[in-house]
Amino acid sequence: LGSGGGIDVFLASRQVGPSGRVIGIDMTSEMLARARTNAERLGLGNVEFRQGLIEALPLEESSVDVILSNCVINLSQNKAAVFSEAFRVLKPGGRLVVSDMVAEGALPAEIRENPDRWAACIGGALPEEEYLGAIREAGFASVAVLTREGTERGQVYSVTVRADKSGRVR
């Protein structure tokens, strides 16, 4: 999610091998053009890039095995929609692995309402429990924080979270 120039997609393409497929989603045509050029230059035939919003993924229901995101979901004002869409497009038994910024508690208005802080991936950070709760509310099971790293004045830090879509269909 939020594939940008494609670096994470290219790394994932190595993991899935030539018989697998990786789809990068980004909302900007400029980044998609850059990613497609990079993929062509690297000779990667198992990657594809699609334009779309992470709140409305241009993917079929139950069509992907794994969703990865690296510090993008916090930029969305509707994180619940992002997690709901991730749940929708994952196959039963699929998994979500995201690295994102969260907060120790509610951020003050001067941070939440500052566009520069949003652009720096700080202003949109939810309290960790609220973030994890949004993942659970979307239907995911086995939600686990794999890592916690860094701080900004003790308020905002990075987490890597894994969540599974159980075999049941919601």
JSON list of C-alpha atoms in Angstrom, two decimals:
[
{"chain": "A", "resi": 1, "resn": "LEU", "atom": "CA", "xyz": [0.00, 0.00, 0.00]},
{"chain": "A", "resi": 2, "resn": "GLY", "atom": "CA", "xyz": [1.41, 3.37, -0.95]},
{"chain": "A", "resi": 3, "resn": "SER", "atom": "CA", "xyz": [4.09, 1.86, -3.19]},
{"chain": "A", "resi": 4, "resn": "GLY", "atom": "CA", "xyz": [5.72, 5.13, -4.20]},
{"chain": "A", "resi": 5, "resn": "GLY", "atom": "CA", "xyz": [8.72, 4.52, -6.46]},
{"chain": "A", "resi": 6, "resn": "GLY", "atom": "CA", "xyz": [8.45, 0.77, -5.89]},
{"chain": "A", "resi": 7, "resn": "ILE", "atom": "CA", "xyz": [11.32, -0.15, -3.56]},
{"chain": "A", "resi": 8, "resn": "ASP", "atom": "CA", "xyz": [9.22, -2.33, -1.24]},
{"chain": "A", "resi": 9, "resn": "VAL", "atom": "CA", "xyz": [7.48, -3.90, -4.24]},
{"chain": "A", "resi": 10, "resn": "PHE", "atom": "CA", "xyz": [10.86, -4.78, -5.76]},
{"chain": "A", "resi": 11, "resn": "LEU", "atom": "CA", "xyz": [12.03, -6.35, -2.50]},
{"chain": "A", "resi": 12, "resn": "ALA", "atom": "CA", "xyz": [8.81, -8.35, -2.27]},
{"chain": "A", "resi": 13, "resn": "SER", "atom": "CA", "xyz": [9.21, -9.50, -5.88]},
{"chain": "A", "resi": 14, "resn": "ARG", "atom": "CA", "xyz": [12.40, -11.30, -4.85]},
{"chain": "A", "resi": 15, "resn": "GLN", "atom": "CA", "xyz": [10.51, -13.09, -2.09]},
{"chain": "A", "resi": 16, "resn": "VAL", "atom": "CA", "xyz": [7.67, -14.33, -4.30]},
{"chain": "A", "resi": 17, "resn": "GLY", "atom": "CA", "xyz": [9.99, -15.35, -7.14]},
{"chain": "A", "resi": 18, "resn": "PRO", "atom": "CA", "xyz": [9.23, -15.43, -10.85]},
{"chain": "A", "resi": 19, "resn": "SER", "atom": "CA", "xyz": [6.02, -17.46, -10.41]},
{"chain": "A", "resi": 20, "resn": "GLY", "atom": "CA", "xyz": [4.58, -15.02, -7.85]},
{"chain": "A", "resi": 21, "resn": "ARG", "atom": "CA", "xyz": [3.16, -11.57, -8.37]},
{"chain": "A", "resi": 22, "resn": "VAL", "atom": "CA", "xyz": [3.39, -8.28, -6.47]},
{"chain": "A", "resi": 23, "resn": "ILE", "atom": "CA", "xyz": [0.99, -5.39, -6.97]},
{"chain": "A", "resi": 24, "resn": "GLY", "atom": "CA", "xyz": [1.91, -1.89, -5.82]},
{"chain": "A", "resi": 25, "resn": "ILE", "atom": "CA", "xyz": [-0.86, 0.61, -5.14]},
{"chain": "A", "resi": 26, "resn": "ASP", "atom": "CA", "xyz": [-0.26, 4.36, -5.17]},
{"chain": "A", "resi": 27, "resn": "MET", "atom": "CA", "xyz": [-2.54, 7.35, -5.64]},
{"chain": "A", "resi": 28, "resn": "THR", "atom": "CA", "xyz": [-0.16, 9.55, -7.65]},
{"chain": "A", "resi": 29, "resn": "SER", "atom": "CA", "xyz": [0.50, 9.11, -11.35]},
{"chain": "A", "resi": 30, "resn": "GLU", "atom": "CA", "xyz": [4.00, 10.57, -10.92]},
{"chain": "A", "resi": 31, "resn": "MET", "atom": "CA", "xyz": [5.07, 7.88, -8.46]},
{"chain": "A", "resi": 32, "resn": "LEU", "atom": "CA", "xyz": [3.44, 5.15, -10.53]},
{"chain": "A", "resi": 33, "resn": "ALA", "atom": "CA", "xyz": [5.36, 6.31, -13.63]},
{"chain": "A", "resi": 34, "resn": "ARG", "atom": "CA", "xyz": [8.59, 6.25, -11.63]},
{"chain": "A", "resi": 35, "resn": "ALA", "atom": "CA", "xyz": [7.82, 2.78, -10.24]},
{"chain": "A", "resi": 36, "resn": "ARG", "atom": "CA", "xyz": [6.99, 1.38, -13.68]},
{"chain": "A", "resi": 37, "resn": "THR", "atom": "CA", "xyz": [10.19, 2.85, -15.14]},
{"chain": "A", "resi": 38, "resn": "ASN", "atom": "CA", "xyz": [12.21, 1.35, -12.28]},
{"chain": "A", "resi": 39, "resn": "ALA", "atom": "CA", "xyz": [10.56, -2.06, -12.73]},
{"chain": "A", "resi": 40, "resn": "GLU", "atom": "CA", "xyz": [11.31, -2.03, -16.44]},
{"chain": "A", "resi": 41, "resn": "ARG", "atom": "CA", "xyz": [14.91, -0.97, -15.82]},
{"chain": "A", "resi": 42, "resn": "LEU", "atom": "CA", "xyz": [15.28, -3.83, -13.31]},
{"chain": "A", "resi": 43, "resn": "GLY", "atom": "CA", "xyz": [13.65, -6.33, -15.68]},
{"chain": "A", "resi": 44, "resn": "LEU", "atom": "CA", "xyz": [10.99, -7.36, -13.16]},
{"chain": "A", "resi": 45, "resn": "GLY", "atom": "CA", "xyz": [8.16, -9.14, -14.91]},
{"chain": "A", "resi": 46, "resn": "ASN", "atom": "CA", "xyz": [6.34, -10.18, -11.74]},
{"chain": "A", "resi": 47, "resn": "VAL", "atom": "CA", "xyz": [5.34, -6.69, -10.57]},
{"chain": "A", "resi": 48, "resn": "GLU", "atom": "CA", "xyz": [2.41, -4.49, -11.45]},
{"chain": "A", "resi": 49, "resn": "PHE", "atom": "CA", "xyz": [1.44, -1.00, -10.32]},
{"chain": "A", "resi": 50, "resn": "ARG", "atom": "CA", "xyz": [-2.12, 0.27, -10.01]},
{"chain": "A", "resi": 51, "resn": "GLN", "atom": "CA", "xyz": [-3.44, 3.72, -9.27]},
{"chain": "A", "resi": 52, "resn": "GLY", "atom": "CA", "xyz": [-5.84, 3.93, -6.37]},
{"chain": "A", "resi": 53, "resn": "LEU", "atom": "CA", "xyz": [-6.51, 4.99, -2.84]},
{"chain": "A", "resi": 54, "resn": "ILE", "atom": "CA", "xyz": [-5.65, 2.77, 0.09]},
{"chain": "A", "resi": 55, "resn": "GLU", "atom": "CA", "xyz": [-9.18, 3.41, 1.38]},
{"chain": "A", "resi": 56, "resn": "ALA", "atom": "CA", "xyz": [-10.66, 1.94, -1.84]},
{"chain": "A", "resi": 57, "resn": "LEU", "atom": "CA", "xyz": [-8.21, -0.63, -3.21]},
{"chain": "A", "resi": 58, "resn": "PRO", "atom": "CA", "xyz": [-8.40, -1.42, -6.93]},
{"chain": "A", "resi": 59, "resn": "LEU", "atom": "CA", "xyz": [-8.26, -5.16, -6.19]},
{"chain": "A", "resi": 60, "resn": "GLU", "atom": "CA", "xyz": [-10.77, -8.00, -6.26]},
{"chain": "A", "resi": 61, "resn": "GLU", "atom": "CA", "xyz": [-12.23, -9.36, -3.04]},
{"chain": "A", "resi": 62, "resn": "SER", "atom": "CA", "xyz": [-10.20, -12.24, -1.53]},
{"chain": "A", "resi": 63, "resn": "SER", "atom": "CA", "xyz": [-7.51, -11.92, -4.22]},
{"chain": "A", "resi": 64, "resn": "VAL", "atom": "CA", "xyz": [-4.20, -11.41, -2.38]},
{"chain": "A", "resi": 65, "resn": "ASP", "atom": "CA", "xyz": [-2.15, -13.42, 0.10]},
{"chain": "A", "resi": 66, "resn": "VAL", "atom": "CA", "xyz": [-0.20, -10.66, 1.86]},
{"chain": "A", "resi": 67, "resn": "ILE", "atom": "CA", "xyz": [-0.56, -6.92, 2.25]},
{"chain": "A", "resi": 68, "resn": "LEU", "atom": "CA", "xyz": [2.49, -4.85, 3.15]},
{"chain": "A", "resi": 69, "resn": "SER", "atom": "CA", "xyz": [2.64, -1.17, 4.01]},
{"chain": "A", "resi": 70, "resn": "ASN", "atom": "CA", "xyz": [5.56, 0.93, 5.14]},
{"chain": "A", "resi": 71, "resn": "CYS", "atom": "CA", "xyz": [4.59, 4.12, 6.99]},
{"chain": "A", "resi": 72, "resn": "VAL", "atom": "CA", "xyz": [1.65, 5.08, 4.77]},
{"chain": "A", "resi": 73, "resn": "ILE", "atom": "CA", "xyz": [-1.55, 4.24, 6.66]},
{"chain": "A", "resi": 74, "resn": "ASN", "atom": "CA", "xyz": [-0.92, 7.02, 9.19]},
{"chain": "A", "resi": 75, "resn": "LEU", "atom": "CA", "xyz": [-1.30, 9.48, 6.30]},
{"chain": "A", "resi": 76, "resn": "SER", "atom": "CA", "xyz": [-4.93, 8.43, 5.83]},
{"chain": "A", "resi": 77, "resn": "GLN", "atom": "CA", "xyz": [-7.64, 10.26, 7.71]},
{"chain": "A", "resi": 78, "resn": "ASN", "atom": "CA", "xyz": [-9.79, 7.12, 7.55]},
{"chain": "A", "resi": 79, "resn": "LYS", "atom": "CA", "xyz": [-7.63, 4.31, 8.87]},
{"chain": "A", "resi": 80, "resn": "ALA", "atom": "CA", "xyz": [-10.71, 2.15, 9.56]},
{"chain": "A", "resi": 81, "resn": "ALA", "atom": "CA", "xyz": [-11.50, 2.19, 5.82]},
{"chain": "A", "resi": 82, "resn": "VAL", "atom": "CA", "xyz": [-7.91, 1.21, 5.00]},
{"chain": "A", "resi": 83, "resn": "PHE", "atom": "CA", "xyz": [-8.03, -1.82, 7.33]},
{"chain": "A", "resi": 84, "resn": "SER", "atom": "CA", "xyz": [-11.50, -2.77, 6.11]},
{"chain": "A", "resi": 85, "resn": "GLU", "atom": "CA", "xyz": [-10.28, -2.70, 2.51]},
{"chain": "A", "resi": 86, "resn": "ALA", "atom": "CA", "xyz": [-7.20, -4.74, 3.42]},
{"chain": "A", "resi": 87, "resn": "PHE", "atom": "CA", "xyz": [-9.45, -7.33, 5.03]},
{"chain": "A", "resi": 88, "resn": "ARG", "atom": "CA", "xyz": [-11.74, -7.36, 1.99]},
{"chain": "A", "resi": 89, "resn": "VAL", "atom": "CA", "xyz": [-8.99, -8.06, -0.55]},
{"chain": "A", "resi": 90, "resn": "LEU", "atom": "CA", "xyz": [-7.06, -10.62, 1.49]},
{"chain": "A", "resi": 91, "resn": "LYS", "atom": "CA", "xyz": [-7.75, -14.30, 0.93]},
{"chain": "A", "resi": 92, "resn": "PRO", "atom": "CA", "xyz": [-8.85, -16.27, 3.98]},
{"chain": "A", "resi": 93, "resn": "GLY", "atom": "CA", "xyz": [-5.62, -17.19, 5.76]},
{"chain": "A", "resi": 94, "resn": "GLY", "atom": "CA", "xyz": [-3.87, -14.09, 4.36]},
{"chain": "A", "resi": 95, "resn": "ARG", "atom": "CA", "xyz": [-1.89, -11.65, 6.44]},
{"chain": "A", "resi": 96, "resn": "LEU", "atom": "CA", "xyz": [-1.35, -7.94, 6.86]},
{"chain": "A", "resi": 97, "resn": "VAL", "atom": "CA", "xyz": [2.10, -6.66, 7.87]},
{"chain": "A", "resi": 98, "resn": "VAL", "atom": "CA", "xyz": [2.48, -2.93, 8.36]},
{"chain": "A", "resi": 99, "resn": "SER", "atom": "CA", "xyz": [5.07, -0.60, 9.75]},
{"chain": "A", "resi": 100, "resn": "ASP", "atom": "CA", "xyz": [3.55, 2.66, 10.86]},
{"chain": "A", "resi": 101, "resn": "MET", "atom": "CA", "xyz": [3.76, 5.56, 13.28]},
{"chain": "A", "resi": 102, "resn": "VAL", "atom": "CA", "xyz": [1.61, 5.46, 16.41]},
{"chain": "A", "resi": 103, "resn": "ALA", "atom": "CA", "xyz": [1.39, 7.58, 19.53]},
{"chain": "A", "resi": 104, "resn": "GLU", "atom": "CA", "xyz": [1.61, 6.82, 23.22]},
{"chain": "A", "resi": 105, "resn": "GLY", "atom": "CA", "xyz": [-1.65, 8.72, 23.71]},
{"chain": "A", "resi": 106, "resn": "ALA", "atom": "CA", "xyz": [-3.81, 11.32, 22.04]},
{"chain": "A", "resi": 107, "resn": "LEU", "atom": "CA", "xyz": [-1.68, 13.92, 20.30]},
{"chain": "A", "resi": 108, "resn": "PRO", "atom": "CA", "xyz": [-2.27, 17.60, 21.07]},
{"chain": "A", "resi": 109, "resn": "ALA", "atom": "CA", "xyz": [-4.29, 19.58, 18.53]},
{"chain": "A", "resi": 110, "resn": "GLU", "atom": "CA", "xyz": [-1.24, 21.63, 17.49]},
{"chain": "A", "resi": 111, "resn": "ILE", "atom": "CA", "xyz": [0.33, 18.41, 16.18]},
{"chain": "A", "resi": 112, "resn": "ARG", "atom": "CA", "xyz": [-2.84, 16.74, 14.82]},
{"chain": "A", "resi": 113, "resn": "GLU", "atom": "CA", "xyz": [-3.86, 19.88, 12.90]},
{"chain": "A", "resi": 114, "resn": "ASN", "atom": "CA", "xyz": [-0.44, 20.84, 11.54]},
{"chain": "A", "resi": 115, "resn": "PRO", "atom": "CA", "xyz": [-0.05, 19.89, 7.83]},
{"chain": "A", "resi": 116, "resn": "ASP", "atom": "CA", "xyz": [3.73, 19.75, 8.17]},
{"chain": "A", "resi": 117, "resn": "ARG", "atom": "CA", "xyz": [3.39, 17.23, 11.01]},
{"chain": "A", "resi": 118, "resn": "TRP", "atom": "CA", "xyz": [1.03, 15.14, 8.84]},
{"chain": "A", "resi": 119, "resn": "ALA", "atom": "CA", "xyz": [3.53, 15.22, 5.98]},
{"chain": "A", "resi": 120, "resn": "ALA", "atom": "CA", "xyz": [6.23, 14.10, 8.44]},
{"chain": "A", "resi": 121, "resn": "CYS", "atom": "CA", "xyz": [4.06, 11.06, 9.35]},
{"chain": "A", "resi": 122, "resn": "ILE", "atom": "CA", "xyz": [3.50, 12.42, 12.86]},
{"chain": "A", "resi": 123, "resn": "GLY", "atom": "CA", "xyz": [0.19, 14.32, 12.81]},
{"chain": "A", "resi": 124, "resn": "GLY", "atom": "CA", "xyz": [-1.90, 11.32, 11.74]},
{"chain": "A", "resi": 125, "resn": "ALA", "atom": "CA", "xyz": [-0.50, 8.94, 14.34]},
{"chain": "A", "resi": 126, "resn": "LEU", "atom": "CA", "xyz": [-3.24, 7.31, 16.40]},
{"chain": "A", "resi": 127, "resn": "PRO", "atom": "CA", "xyz": [-2.67, 6.06, 19.92]},
{"chain": "A", "resi": 128, "resn": "GLU", "atom": "CA", "xyz": [-1.25, 2.53, 19.60]},
{"chain": "A", "resi": 129, "resn": "GLU", "atom": "CA", "xyz": [-4.27, 0.82, 21.19]},
{"chain": "A", "resi": 130, "resn": "GLU", "atom": "CA", "xyz": [-6.67, 2.73, 18.93]},
{"chain": "A", "resi": 131, "resn": "TYR", "atom": "CA", "xyz": [-4.61, 1.75, 15.87]},
{"chain": "A", "resi": 132, "resn": "LEU", "atom": "CA", "xyz": [-4.57, -1.92, 16.89]},
{"chain": "A", "resi": 133, "resn": "GLY", "atom": "CA", "xyz": [-8.27, -1.72, 17.73]},
{"chain": "A", "resi": 134, "resn": "ALA", "atom": "CA", "xyz": [-9.04, -0.46, 14.20]},
{"chain": "A", "resi": 135, "resn": "ILE", "atom": "CA", "xyz": [-7.25, -3.51, 12.78]},
{"chain": "A", "resi": 136, "resn": "ARG", "atom": "CA", "xyz": [-9.24, -5.85, 15.03]},
{"chain": "A", "resi": 137, "resn": "GLU", "atom": "CA", "xyz": [-12.49, -4.03, 14.26]},
{"chain": "A", "resi": 138, "resn": "ALA", "atom": "CA", "xyz": [-11.91, -4.66, 10.53]},
{"chain": "A", "resi": 139, "resn": "GLY", "atom": "CA", "xyz": [-12.06, -8.39, 11.30]},
{"chain": "A", "resi": 140, "resn": "PHE", "atom": "CA", "xyz": [-8.41, -9.36, 11.68]},
{"chain": "A", "resi": 141, "resn": "ALA", "atom": "CA", "xyz": [-7.33, -12.00, 14.16]},
{"chain": "A", "resi": 142, "resn": "SER", "atom": "CA", "xyz": [-4.00, -12.57, 15.89]},
{"chain": "A", "resi": 143, "resn": "VAL", "atom": "CA", "xyz": [-3.07, -8.87, 15.84]},
{"chain": "A", "resi": 144, "resn": "ALA", "atom": "CA", "xyz": [0.48, -8.63, 17.20]},
{"chain": "A", "resi": 145, "resn": "VAL", "atom": "CA", "xyz": [3.07, -5.89, 17.52]},
{"chain": "A", "resi": 146, "resn": "LEU", "atom": "CA", "xyz": [6.34, -7.35, 16.22]},
{"chain": "A", "resi": 147, "resn": "THR", "atom": "CA", "xyz": [8.56, -4.32, 16.93]},
{"chain": "A", "resi": 148, "resn": "ARG", "atom": "CA", "xyz": [8.48, -0.87, 18.52]},
{"chain": "A", "resi": 149, "resn": "GLU", "atom": "CA", "xyz": [11.19, 1.61, 17.58]},
{"chain": "A", "resi": 150, "resn": "GLY", "atom": "CA", "xyz": [12.11, 5.26, 18.09]},
{"chain": "A", "resi": 151, "resn": "THR", "atom": "CA", "xyz": [10.33, 8.15, 19.69]},
{"chain": "A", "resi": 152, "resn": "GLU", "atom": "CA", "xyz": [9.71, 11.80, 19.10]},
{"chain": "A", "resi": 153, "resn": "ARG", "atom": "CA", "xyz": [9.67, 13.62, 22.40]},
{"chain": "A", "resi": 154, "resn": "GLY", "atom": "CA", "xyz": [8.38, 10.36, 23.84]},
{"chain": "A", "resi": 155, "resn": "GLN", "atom": "CA", "xyz": [5.05, 10.69, 21.99]},
{"chain": "A", "resi": 156, "resn": "VAL", "atom": "CA", "xyz": [5.32, 9.07, 18.57]},
{"chain": "A", "resi": 157, "resn": "TYR", "atom": "CA", "xyz": [7.11, 5.88, 17.56]},
{"chain": "A", "resi": 158, "resn": "SER", "atom": "CA", "xyz": [7.12, 3.21, 14.89]},
{"chain": "A", "resi": 159, "resn": "VAL", "atom": "CA", "xyz": [5.47, -0.18, 15.23]},
{"chain": "A", "resi": 160, "resn": "THR", "atom": "CA", "xyz": [5.48, -3.18, 12.96]},
{"chain": "A", "resi": 161, "resn": "VAL", "atom": "CA", "xyz": [2.21, -5.07, 13.23]},
{"chain": "A", "resi": 162, "resn": "ARG", "atom": "CA", "xyz": [1.12, -8.43, 11.87]},
{"chain": "A", "resi": 163, "resn": "ALA", "atom": "CA", "xyz": [-2.52, -9.46, 11.63]},
{"chain": "A", "resi": 164, "resn": "ASP", "atom": "CA", "xyz": [-4.14, -12.50, 10.05]},
{"chain": "A", "resi": 165, "resn": "LYS", "atom": "CA", "xyz": [-7.39, -12.96, 8.21]},
{"chain": "A", "resi": 166, "resn": "SER", "atom": "CA", "xyz": [-8.82, -16.14, 9.63]},
{"chain": "A", "resi": 167, "resn": "GLY", "atom": "CA", "xyz": [-10.21, -18.86, 7.41]},
{"chain": "A", "resi": 168, "resn": "ARG", "atom": "CA", "xyz": [-13.74, -17.62, 8.08]},
{"chain": "A", "resi": 169, "resn": "VAL", "atom": "CA", "xyz": [-15.24, -15.07, 5.74]},
{"chain": "A", "resi": 170, "resn": "ARG", "atom": "CA", "xyz": [-16.61, -11.96, 7.43]}
]
